Coordinates of C-alpha atoms in Angstrom, one line a residue:
M2 CA -5.1 -3.7 -19.4
D3 CA -4.2 -0.5 -21.3
S4 CA -1.3 -0.9 -23.7
R5 CA -0.8 2.9 -23.5
V6 CA 1.1 2.3 -20.2
S7 CA 3.9 1.6 -22.6
E8 CA 4.4 5.3 -23.1
L9 CA 5.6 5.5 -19.5
F10 CA 8.2 2.8 -20.1
G11 CA 9.6 3.4 -23.6
G12 CA 7.9 6.3 -25.3
C13 CA 8.4 10.0 -24.8
C14 CA 5.9 12.2 -22.9
R15 CA 3.0 13.3 -25.1
P16 CA 1.5 16.7 -24.6
A17 CA -1.6 16.7 -22.5
G18 CA -4.7 16.6 -24.6
G19 CA -8.0 15.0 -23.9
G20 CA -6.8 14.1 -20.4
A21 CA -8.7 13.9 -17.2
G22 CA -9.3 17.6 -17.0
G23 CA -7.6 20.2 -14.9
P24 CA -6.0 19.3 -11.6
L25 CA -8.0 19.4 -8.4
R26 CA -6.4 22.2 -6.4
G27 CA -7.1 22.9 -2.8
R28 CA -10.6 22.7 -1.7
G29 CA -11.9 22.4 -5.3
G30 CA -11.1 18.7 -4.9
A31 CA -13.3 18.3 -1.8
A32 CA -16.5 16.3 -1.8
P33 CA -19.5 18.4 -2.9
G34 CA -20.4 20.7 -0.1
G35 CA -17.3 19.9 1.9
G36 CA -13.9 21.3 2.5
S37 CA -14.8 25.0 2.7
K38 CA -15.5 27.1 5.7
A39 CA -17.0 30.0 3.7
K40 CA -20.7 30.6 4.5
K41 CA -23.1 29.9 1.6
K42 CA -26.3 31.8 1.0
N43 CA -28.8 30.4 -1.5
G44 CA -26.2 28.1 -2.9
R45 CA -23.6 30.8 -3.5
S46 CA -20.4 31.5 -1.6
R47 CA -19.4 35.0 -0.5
G48 CA -17.4 35.3 -3.7
G49 CA -20.6 35.2 -5.6
K50 CA -19.8 32.0 -7.5
A51 CA -22.3 29.1 -7.7
N52 CA -21.5 26.1 -5.6
N53 CA -22.6 22.5 -5.7
P54 CA -25.6 21.5 -3.6
P55 CA -24.7 20.8 0.0
Y56 CA -24.7 17.0 -0.4
L57 CA -22.4 14.1 0.3
P58 CA -22.8 10.8 -1.5
P59 CA -25.6 8.7 0.2
E60 CA -24.4 6.6 3.2
A61 CA -23.3 3.1 2.2
E62 CA -24.4 0.0 4.1
D63 CA -20.9 -1.4 4.0
G64 CA -17.6 0.5 4.6
N65 CA -16.4 2.4 7.6
I66 CA -18.1 5.8 7.0
E67 CA -21.2 6.6 9.1
Y68 CA -23.5 9.6 8.8
K69 CA -25.3 10.9 12.0
L70 CA -27.6 13.9 12.0
K71 CA -27.3 14.3 15.8
L72 CA -26.5 12.3 18.9
V73 CA -28.1 14.3 21.7
N74 CA -29.1 12.5 24.9
P75 CA -30.0 9.1 23.4
S76 CA -32.0 6.6 25.5
Q77 CA -30.1 3.6 27.0
Y78 CA -31.6 1.3 24.3
R79 CA -30.7 3.8 21.5
F80 CA -27.2 4.1 23.0
E81 CA -26.6 0.4 22.9
H82 CA -27.8 0.3 19.3
L83 CA -25.3 3.1 18.4
V84 CA -22.5 1.2 20.1
T85 CA -23.3 -1.9 18.1
Q86 CA -23.3 0.2 15.0
M87 CA -19.9 1.6 15.8
K88 CA -18.5 -1.9 16.3
W89 CA -19.7 -2.8 12.8
R90 CA -18.1 0.3 11.2
L91 CA -14.8 -0.3 13.1
Q92 CA -14.9 -3.9 11.9
E93 CA -15.5 -2.8 8.3
G94 CA -12.5 -0.4 8.5
R95 CA -10.3 -2.9 10.3
G96 CA -10.1 -0.7 13.5
E97 CA -10.9 2.7 11.9
A98 CA -14.2 4.5 11.2
V99 CA -15.1 8.0 10.1
Y100 CA -18.3 9.7 11.6
Q101 CA -19.8 12.7 9.8
I102 CA -21.9 14.5 12.5
G103 CA -24.7 16.8 11.2
V104 CA -25.3 14.8 8.0
E105 CA -28.5 12.9 7.1
D106 CA -28.4 9.4 5.7
N107 CA -29.1 10.6 2.2
G108 CA -26.0 12.8 2.4
L109 CA -27.7 16.2 3.0
L110 CA -25.5 18.6 5.0
V111 CA -27.8 19.9 7.6
G112 CA -25.4 20.9 10.3
L113 CA -25.8 21.4 14.1
S114 CA -25.7 24.3 16.4
E115 CA -22.7 24.6 18.7
E116 CA -24.6 23.3 21.7
E117 CA -26.0 20.3 19.7
M118 CA -22.6 19.5 18.3
R119 CA -21.0 19.6 21.7
A120 CA -23.6 17.2 23.1
S121 CA -23.2 14.9 20.0
L122 CA -19.5 14.7 20.4
K123 CA -19.9 13.9 24.1
T124 CA -22.2 11.0 23.1
L125 CA -19.7 9.8 20.4
R126 CA -16.9 9.9 23.0
R127 CA -19.0 7.7 25.3
M128 CA -19.7 5.3 22.5
A129 CA -16.0 5.1 21.7
E130 CA -15.0 4.5 25.3
K131 CA -17.5 1.6 25.4
V132 CA -15.8 -0.2 22.5
G133 CA -12.3 0.7 23.6
A134 CA -11.6 3.4 21.0
D135 CA -10.5 7.0 20.8
I136 CA -11.9 9.8 18.7
T137 CA -10.1 12.6 16.9
V138 CA -11.8 15.6 15.2
L139 CA -10.5 15.8 11.7
R140 CA -12.2 19.0 10.6
E141 CA -15.2 21.2 11.0
R142 CA -17.1 23.2 8.4
E143 CA -19.9 25.6 8.4
V144 CA -23.1 25.2 6.4
D145 CA -26.2 27.3 6.1
Y146 CA -29.4 25.3 6.1
D147 CA -32.3 27.8 6.2
S148 CA -31.2 29.1 9.6
D149 CA -29.8 32.3 11.0
V150 CA -27.8 30.3 13.6
P151 CA -24.4 29.2 12.5
R152 CA -24.5 25.4 11.9
K153 CA -21.5 23.1 11.7
I154 CA -20.6 19.7 10.4
T155 CA -17.8 17.8 12.1
E156 CA -15.8 14.9 10.7
V157 CA -14.5 12.6 13.4
L158 CA -12.0 9.7 13.1
V159 CA -12.7 6.8 15.5
R160 CA -9.8 4.4 16.0
K161 CA -9.8 1.3 18.2
V162 CA -7.0 0.7 20.7
P163 CA -5.2 -2.4 19.4
D164 CA -5.5 -5.7 21.2
N165 CA -3.4 -8.8 20.6
Q166 CA -1.1 -6.8 18.2
Q167 CA -3.9 -6.5 15.7
F168 CA -3.0 -2.9 14.7
L169 CA -3.9 -1.7 11.3
D170 CA -0.8 -2.2 9.1
L171 CA -0.4 -0.5 5.7
R172 CA 2.5 -1.1 3.4
V173 CA 3.8 1.8 1.3
A174 CA 6.4 1.2 -1.4
V175 CA 8.7 4.2 -2.0
L176 CA 9.6 4.8 -5.6
G177 CA 11.5 7.5 -7.5
N178 CA 14.7 8.4 -9.3
V179 CA 18.1 8.1 -7.7
D180 CA 19.0 11.2 -5.5
S181 CA 15.3 12.3 -5.3
G182 CA 15.4 12.2 -1.5
K183 CA 13.5 8.9 -0.8
S184 CA 15.6 7.6 2.0
T185 CA 16.1 11.1 3.5
L186 CA 12.3 11.6 3.6
L187 CA 11.8 8.2 5.3
G188 CA 14.6 9.0 7.8
V189 CA 12.9 12.3 8.7
L190 CA 9.4 10.7 9.1
T191 CA 10.6 7.7 11.1
Q192 CA 13.4 9.3 13.2
G193 CA 11.5 12.5 14.0
E194 CA 14.4 14.8 13.2
L195 CA 14.9 17.1 10.1
D196 CA 17.8 16.5 7.7
N197 CA 20.8 18.7 7.8
G198 CA 20.9 19.0 4.0
R199 CA 23.7 16.5 3.6
G200 CA 21.9 13.3 4.1
R201 CA 22.2 12.7 7.9
A202 CA 18.6 11.6 8.2
R203 CA 19.1 8.6 5.8
L204 CA 22.2 7.0 7.5
N205 CA 20.1 4.8 9.8
L206 CA 18.2 3.4 6.8
F207 CA 21.2 2.0 4.9
R208 CA 22.1 -1.7 5.3
H209 CA 25.5 -1.8 3.5
L210 CA 28.8 0.1 3.8
H211 CA 28.7 1.0 0.0
E212 CA 25.2 2.5 0.5
I213 CA 26.6 4.8 3.2
Q214 CA 29.6 5.7 1.1
S215 CA 27.7 6.4 -2.2
G216 CA 24.4 7.6 -0.5
R217 CA 22.4 5.4 -2.9
T218 CA 20.1 2.6 -1.8
S219 CA 20.8 -0.8 -3.5
S220 CA 18.7 -3.1 -1.3
I221 CA 15.2 -3.2 0.1
S222 CA 14.8 -1.9 3.6
F223 CA 11.8 -1.5 5.8
E224 CA 11.0 1.4 8.1
I225 CA 8.0 1.9 10.4
L226 CA 5.9 4.9 11.3
G227 CA 3.2 4.5 13.9
F228 CA 0.1 6.5 14.8
N229 CA -1.7 6.0 18.2
S230 CA -5.4 5.9 18.7
K231 CA -5.5 9.7 19.0
G232 CA -3.8 10.2 15.6
E233 CA -0.4 11.3 17.1
V234 CA 2.8 10.2 15.4
V235 CA 4.8 7.4 17.1
N236 CA 8.4 7.1 15.8
Y237 CA 12.0 6.5 16.9
S238 CA 12.2 10.0 18.6
D239 CA 12.5 10.0 22.4
S240 CA 14.8 6.9 22.0
R241 CA 11.9 4.6 21.4
T242 CA 12.6 1.0 20.2
A243 CA 10.7 -0.8 17.4
E244 CA 8.9 -2.8 20.1
E245 CA 7.8 0.3 21.9
I246 CA 6.5 1.8 18.6
C247 CA 4.5 -1.3 17.9
E248 CA 3.1 -1.4 21.5
S249 CA 2.1 2.3 21.4
S250 CA 0.6 2.3 17.9
S251 CA -2.9 1.4 16.7
K252 CA -2.0 2.1 13.1
M253 CA 1.3 1.3 11.5
I254 CA 2.8 2.4 8.1
T255 CA 5.5 0.1 6.9
F256 CA 7.6 1.9 4.2
I257 CA 9.4 -0.3 1.7
D258 CA 12.4 1.7 0.7
L259 CA 13.3 0.7 -2.9
A260 CA 16.3 1.5 -5.1
G261 CA 16.2 4.4 -7.5
H262 CA 19.2 3.6 -9.7
H263 CA 18.5 1.8 -13.0
K264 CA 21.2 -0.7 -12.1
Y265 CA 19.1 -2.0 -9.2
L266 CA 15.8 -2.1 -11.2
K267 CA 15.3 -5.9 -10.7
T268 CA 15.5 -5.3 -6.9
T269 CA 12.8 -2.5 -7.2
I270 CA 10.5 -4.7 -9.3
F271 CA 11.0 -7.6 -6.8
G272 CA 10.0 -5.2 -4.0
L273 CA 6.8 -4.2 -5.8
T274 CA 5.7 -7.7 -6.9
S275 CA 6.8 -9.7 -3.8
Y276 CA 5.9 -7.5 -0.8
C277 CA 2.4 -6.7 -2.0
P278 CA 2.4 -3.0 -1.1
D279 CA -1.1 -1.4 -0.5
F280 CA 0.1 2.0 -1.9
A281 CA 3.2 3.5 -3.6
M282 CA 4.8 6.9 -2.9
L283 CA 6.6 8.3 -5.9
V284 CA 9.2 10.8 -4.8
V285 CA 10.2 13.5 -7.4
S286 CA 13.0 16.0 -6.8
A287 CA 11.7 19.6 -7.3
N288 CA 14.9 20.8 -8.9
T289 CA 15.3 17.9 -11.4
G290 CA 11.7 17.1 -12.2
I291 CA 10.8 13.9 -14.0
A292 CA 14.2 12.4 -14.8
G293 CA 15.9 9.0 -14.9
T294 CA 13.8 6.1 -13.7
T295 CA 10.8 8.3 -12.5
R296 CA 8.7 7.5 -15.5
E297 CA 9.6 3.9 -15.4
H298 CA 8.7 3.6 -11.7
L299 CA 5.4 5.3 -12.4
G300 CA 4.7 2.8 -15.2
L301 CA 5.5 -0.1 -12.9
A302 CA 3.1 1.1 -10.3
M303 CA 0.3 1.5 -12.9
A304 CA 1.1 -1.8 -14.6
L305 CA 0.8 -3.6 -11.2
K306 CA -2.3 -1.6 -10.3
V307 CA -0.7 -0.2 -7.1
P308 CA -2.5 3.1 -6.1
F309 CA 0.2 5.8 -5.9
F310 CA 0.5 9.4 -4.6
I311 CA 3.4 11.8 -5.4
V312 CA 5.7 13.7 -3.1
I313 CA 7.8 16.5 -4.6
S314 CA 10.8 16.9 -2.4
K315 CA 13.6 19.4 -2.0
V316 CA 11.4 22.5 -2.4
D317 CA 13.8 24.4 -0.1
L318 CA 16.4 24.3 -2.9
C319 CA 14.2 25.8 -5.6
S320 CA 12.3 29.0 -6.4
K321 CA 8.5 28.9 -6.3
A322 CA 8.4 29.0 -10.1
T323 CA 10.6 25.9 -10.4
V324 CA 8.3 24.0 -8.0
E325 CA 5.3 25.0 -10.0
R326 CA 7.0 23.9 -13.2
T327 CA 7.7 20.5 -11.8
V328 CA 4.0 20.2 -10.6
K329 CA 2.7 21.2 -14.1
Q330 CA 5.1 18.6 -15.6
L331 CA 3.6 15.9 -13.4
E332 CA 0.1 17.0 -14.0
R333 CA 0.7 16.8 -17.8
I334 CA 1.9 13.2 -17.5
L335 CA -0.8 12.1 -15.1
K336 CA -3.6 13.5 -17.4
Q337 CA -2.4 11.9 -20.6
P338 CA -4.5 8.9 -21.9
G339 CA -2.1 6.2 -20.7
C340 CA -2.5 7.4 -17.1
N341 CA -5.9 9.1 -17.0
K342 CA -5.3 10.4 -13.5
L343 CA -6.8 13.4 -11.7
P344 CA -4.1 15.3 -9.8
L345 CA -5.0 16.8 -6.4
L346 CA -2.5 19.3 -5.1
V347 CA -2.5 19.3 -1.3
N348 CA -1.9 22.7 0.3
S349 CA -3.7 22.5 3.7
D350 CA -4.9 20.0 6.4
D351 CA -8.3 20.1 4.9
D352 CA -6.9 19.1 1.5
A353 CA -4.9 16.3 3.1
V354 CA -8.1 14.8 4.8
T355 CA -10.0 15.1 1.5
A356 CA -7.1 13.6 -0.5
A357 CA -6.9 10.5 1.9
Q358 CA -10.6 9.8 1.6
Q359 CA -11.0 10.3 -2.1
F360 CA -7.7 8.5 -2.9
A361 CA -9.0 5.3 -1.2
Q362 CA -12.4 5.6 -2.9
S363 CA -11.4 6.5 -6.4
P364 CA -8.4 4.9 -8.2
N365 CA -8.1 8.0 -10.5
I366 CA -7.3 10.5 -7.8
T367 CA -3.5 11.2 -7.4
P368 CA -2.6 13.4 -4.4
I369 CA 0.5 15.6 -4.9
F370 CA 2.5 16.9 -1.9
T371 CA 5.3 19.5 -2.1
L372 CA 7.6 19.4 0.9
S373 CA 11.1 19.7 2.3
S374 CA 13.0 17.2 4.5
V375 CA 15.4 20.0 5.6
S376 CA 13.0 22.9 6.5
G377 CA 10.1 20.6 7.3
E378 CA 7.7 22.6 5.0
N379 CA 4.4 20.7 4.5
L380 CA 5.7 17.6 6.2
D381 CA 2.8 17.7 8.6
L382 CA 0.4 17.5 5.6
L383 CA 1.9 14.1 4.6
K384 CA 1.6 12.9 8.2
V385 CA -2.1 13.9 8.3
F386 CA -2.7 12.1 5.0
L387 CA -0.9 8.9 6.2
N388 CA -2.8 9.0 9.5
I389 CA -6.2 9.0 7.8
L390 CA -5.4 6.8 4.8
P391 CA -7.8 3.8 5.1
P392 CA -7.0 0.2 4.1
L393 CA -8.0 -1.0 0.7
T394 CA -9.5 -4.3 1.9
N395 CA -12.5 -4.5 4.3
S396 CA -12.9 -7.0 7.1
K397 CA -15.1 -9.3 5.0
E398 CA -12.3 -9.8 2.4
Q399 CA -9.8 -10.3 5.2
E400 CA -12.0 -13.0 6.8
E401 CA -12.4 -14.8 3.5
L402 CA -8.6 -14.9 3.1
M403 CA -8.1 -16.2 6.6
Q404 CA -10.6 -19.1 5.9
Q405 CA -8.3 -20.4 3.2
L406 CA -5.3 -22.8 3.7
T407 CA -2.0 -21.3 4.9
E408 CA 0.3 -19.9 2.2
F409 CA 3.4 -17.9 3.1
Q410 CA 5.7 -16.3 0.4
V411 CA 9.4 -16.5 1.2
D412 CA 11.1 -13.2 0.3
E413 CA 14.1 -13.1 2.5
I414 CA 16.3 -15.7 4.1
Y415 CA 18.7 -15.1 7.1
T416 CA 20.7 -17.1 9.6
V417 CA 20.5 -15.7 13.1
P418 CA 22.9 -16.8 15.9
E419 CA 21.2 -19.0 18.6
V420 CA 18.0 -18.9 16.5
G421 CA 18.9 -20.7 13.3
T422 CA 17.3 -20.2 9.9
V423 CA 14.8 -17.3 9.6
V424 CA 12.6 -16.5 6.6
G425 CA 10.9 -13.2 5.9
G426 CA 7.8 -12.7 3.8
T427 CA 4.1 -12.2 3.6
L428 CA 1.2 -14.5 4.5
S429 CA -1.0 -14.4 1.5
S430 CA -3.8 -16.6 2.9
G431 CA -4.8 -18.5 6.0
I432 CA -3.5 -18.3 9.5
C433 CA 0.0 -19.3 10.7
R434 CA 0.7 -20.1 14.4
E435 CA 3.7 -20.8 16.4
G436 CA 4.6 -24.6 16.4
E437 CA 2.7 -25.2 13.1
N438 CA 4.0 -27.8 10.7
L439 CA 4.2 -26.7 7.1
V440 CA 5.9 -27.7 3.8
V441 CA 8.2 -25.5 1.8
G442 CA 9.1 -25.7 -1.9
P443 CA 9.4 -26.3 -4.7
T444 CA 13.0 -27.5 -4.6
D445 CA 15.1 -27.8 -7.8
D446 CA 13.6 -31.2 -8.4
G447 CA 10.0 -30.1 -7.6
K448 CA 9.7 -31.5 -4.1
F449 CA 8.2 -29.9 -0.9
L450 CA 10.1 -30.4 2.4
R451 CA 8.5 -30.6 5.9
L452 CA 9.4 -28.0 8.5
K453 CA 8.1 -26.5 11.8
V454 CA 7.5 -22.8 12.6
C455 CA 9.4 -22.3 15.9
S456 CA 8.5 -18.6 16.5
I457 CA 7.1 -15.6 14.7
Q458 CA 8.1 -11.9 14.8
R459 CA 6.0 -9.1 13.3
N460 CA 7.5 -5.6 13.1
R461 CA 10.4 -6.8 15.3
S462 CA 8.0 -7.9 18.1
A463 CA 7.1 -11.4 19.1
C464 CA 3.8 -12.6 17.8
R465 CA 2.0 -15.9 18.3
V466 CA -0.5 -15.8 15.4
L467 CA 0.0 -14.4 11.9
R468 CA -3.1 -13.5 9.8
A469 CA -3.6 -13.2 6.0
G470 CA -2.0 -10.1 4.5
Q471 CA 0.5 -9.6 7.3
A472 CA 4.3 -9.5 6.8
A473 CA 6.5 -11.3 9.3
T474 CA 9.7 -13.3 9.9
L475 CA 9.4 -17.0 10.9
A476 CA 12.1 -18.8 12.7
L477 CA 12.6 -22.4 11.4
G478 CA 15.2 -23.6 14.0
P479 CA 17.8 -26.0 12.6
F480 CA 16.4 -26.2 9.0
D481 CA 19.2 -26.2 6.5
R482 CA 19.3 -22.6 4.9
S483 CA 21.0 -23.9 1.7
L484 CA 17.7 -25.8 0.9
L485 CA 15.8 -22.5 0.7
R486 CA 15.7 -19.7 -1.9
K487 CA 13.6 -16.6 -2.6
G488 CA 10.5 -17.4 -4.5
M489 CA 9.6 -20.5 -2.5
V490 CA 6.3 -20.8 -0.6
M491 CA 5.5 -22.4 2.7
V492 CA 2.0 -24.0 2.6
S493 CA -0.2 -26.2 4.6
P494 CA 0.4 -29.9 3.9
E495 CA -3.3 -30.3 3.0
M496 CA -3.0 -27.8 0.1
N497 CA -1.4 -30.2 -2.4
P498 CA 0.3 -27.3 -4.2
T499 CA 0.6 -27.3 -8.0
I500 CA 4.0 -26.5 -9.5
C501 CA 5.0 -25.9 -13.1
S502 CA 7.9 -25.2 -15.5
V503 CA 5.7 -24.4 -18.4
F504 CA 2.9 -21.9 -18.2
E505 CA 0.8 -19.6 -20.5
A506 CA 0.1 -15.9 -19.9
E507 CA -1.9 -13.2 -21.7
I508 CA 0.5 -10.4 -22.1
V509 CA 0.8 -6.9 -23.5
L510 CA 4.3 -6.0 -24.9
L511 CA 4.9 -2.5 -23.4
F512 CA 8.1 -1.9 -25.2
H513 CA 10.5 -3.7 -27.5
A514 CA 13.1 -2.3 -29.9
T515 CA 12.4 -4.8 -32.7
T516 CA 10.1 -7.9 -32.7
F517 CA 9.4 -10.4 -29.9
R518 CA 9.7 -14.0 -31.1
K519 CA 9.9 -17.6 -30.1
G520 CA 13.2 -18.4 -28.3
F521 CA 13.5 -14.9 -26.7
Q522 CA 14.6 -15.0 -23.1
V523 CA 13.2 -12.7 -20.4
T524 CA 13.2 -12.3 -16.6
V525 CA 9.7 -13.1 -15.4
H526 CA 8.4 -11.6 -12.1
V527 CA 5.2 -13.3 -10.7
G528 CA 4.7 -12.3 -7.0
N529 CA 7.8 -13.4 -5.2
V530 CA 9.0 -15.6 -8.1
R531 CA 11.8 -14.2 -10.2
Q532 CA 13.4 -16.4 -12.9
T533 CA 14.6 -16.4 -16.5
A534 CA 12.1 -17.9 -18.9
V535 CA 12.2 -18.7 -22.6
V536 CA 9.3 -18.0 -25.0
E537 CA 8.1 -21.4 -26.3
K538 CA 5.2 -20.3 -28.4
I539 CA 3.1 -17.2 -29.3
H540 CA -0.4 -18.3 -30.0
G541 CA -1.8 -17.2 -33.3
K542 CA 1.2 -15.0 -34.3
D543 CA 4.8 -15.4 -35.3
K544 CA 6.0 -12.2 -33.6
L545 CA 4.9 -9.3 -31.5
R546 CA 5.6 -5.6 -31.7
T547 CA 5.3 -2.8 -29.1
G548 CA 1.7 -2.4 -27.9
E549 CA 0.4 -5.8 -29.2
K550 CA -1.4 -8.4 -27.1
A551 CA -1.1 -12.2 -27.3
V552 CA -1.2 -15.4 -25.3
V553 CA 2.4 -16.6 -24.9
C554 CA 3.8 -19.9 -23.6
F555 CA 6.8 -19.5 -21.3
R556 CA 9.2 -22.1 -19.9
F557 CA 11.4 -21.6 -16.8
I558 CA 14.9 -22.5 -17.7
K559 CA 16.2 -23.5 -14.2
H560 CA 13.6 -25.1 -11.9
P561 CA 9.8 -25.3 -11.5
E562 CA 7.9 -22.7 -9.5
Y563 CA 4.6 -22.4 -7.6
L564 CA 2.2 -20.2 -9.6
K565 CA -1.5 -19.5 -9.6
I566 CA -3.8 -18.8 -12.5
G567 CA -4.7 -15.2 -12.6
A568 CA -1.5 -14.0 -11.0
K569 CA -0.1 -10.7 -12.3
L570 CA 3.0 -11.1 -14.4
L571 CA 5.7 -8.7 -15.4
F572 CA 8.7 -9.5 -17.6
R573 CA 11.8 -7.6 -18.8
E574 CA 15.0 -8.0 -20.6
G575 CA 17.1 -4.8 -21.2
V576 CA 14.7 -2.2 -22.6
T577 CA 12.1 -4.9 -23.4
K578 CA 9.1 -4.9 -20.9
G579 CA 5.7 -6.4 -20.8
I580 CA 2.8 -7.1 -18.4
G581 CA 0.0 -9.6 -18.2
H582 CA -1.5 -12.4 -16.1
V583 CA -1.1 -16.2 -15.9
T584 CA -3.9 -18.0 -17.8
D585 CA -2.8 -21.7 -17.8
L586 CA -0.4 -24.0 -16.0
Q587 CA 1.2 -27.3 -17.1
A588 CA 1.3 -28.8 -13.7
I589 CA 4.1 -31.2 -12.8
I590 CA 2.9 -34.4 -11.0
T591 CA 5.6 -35.9 -8.8
K592 CA 5.6 -39.0 -6.7
E593 CA 3.6 -38.7 -3.5
N594 CA 2.6 -35.1 -4.5
G595 CA 6.3 -34.1 -4.3
L596 CA 6.4 -34.3 -0.5
E597 CA 9.7 -35.3 0.9
E598 CA 9.3 -37.1 4.2
S599 CA 12.8 -36.4 5.7
L600 CA 16.1 -34.8 4.8
G601 CA 18.5 -36.7 6.9
P602 CA 19.9 -35.9 10.4
G603 CA 19.9 -32.4 11.7
H604 CA 18.0 -30.8 8.7
L605 CA 14.7 -30.1 10.3
S606 CA 12.5 -30.3 13.3
F607 CA 9.1 -31.9 13.2

């Protein structure tokens, strides 16, 4: 873990030097040989500058990307083999696959004539229909391969029509300084209407009256944006309901709208650590640049290893020179040693496709979008990017998580009339079914209580089975809400969960004004756990200063928590901040494994 992330939290921006090189602009960031429609002769473009050899990286056995030289009139046996291959690629991409037509397995860009390409796409469409999928042409590009006839390569997205609600679901945390336009951008994306310049688009996102009055988000809200199997946007336009969006979508983007004001920093950190976002979107206002909590939010995303991309909003309010100055300011920060990122400025659909694919493959690529929620400028580029953005985990990792015992993190607690107690959160492992009996805890005295899952809702639609990695709300019937709190876990009774009040973590002190000593109190964030802890001991040292590493023993001051070895940890107190991971637990052993058999009348249903 690089201690130089501390510069993003406490230090000032250092001038770019020895960074990751110049930003990738436009088609310069495309894969070798891709992204340009200019014809090449003898390895040179029409402009006369030398180009890279016309190669893509060799085809990987795993993953959801398939190279095909041509698919012209295959035999029946060959066709069945191709369909089986497509099923495998779709499984690897959890319902999505990308086919490069006109490319050999070693990555050589050969290309096809127009007639061959038409026949190949026809075969690909037949294959997709066979497995219940749709195809969308992402882009075409011309290549010259020792031929006078124009030859093309076509990149095609294959997306499976969802069955049993198993649409691909990606969670995107939205970060950025207060008044940078986060909620307005989400309102425009999810409602399908442009903003009027005075914040009309964000009104549907706010949860409290004071948020509407001040225009500032103080709580965590969730918004959904769907894409159907043909890559078309499905949102609340045309008076659709959330259920209709879920039914029509084969891919769902769940935006986690977080607070930008420093006063609500603990809420923002909770959203990042607890809701396990796949990606983060950092929104920066073009007219103010990097201000307020922008640098801090960028540091949080890096500390928690959440891949992020950047959206520069409000470009309609600024001159072109001001927007370019903000872009250069971001590039300078991204390239400094603490970040070591490679900016990729997105100016066209072709750039958006390249950005989505490279962003998922390389953690160092950081796409940058410049757009306006009022004029709609470049908004479609962000939609193209989100449509193509692949999941970080493949089907094998998903299967391994589902084989484990059930573990559900409790992030939100509600009381719903005629339903009873409802908890919201993420299933981190296993499978959870309607009617399943679980245990929840730990309580203040370290016990786990029995309960029954009465019903499940995912994206506001009824769901019978919940799989690892999915977020949902679970109805618990008459279970007493006062016995629950955020930070608890609901686990399978066979798990025998370990809880602790004292634990050790290897940490890096990102920023502290003086020295960090025994007895210092900090707020610790580990997953959905958020509690004050006191420093009991610093191994091998008496004190720590900014940038130093150590193994530190912490003790929760209120009640025990359920932790796992290896879990990411973030702690803060005022300007003091640090990151690390849990290395050891002093497990609490309670009578009968802490399992409470009953709570008295009316408290739970078996």
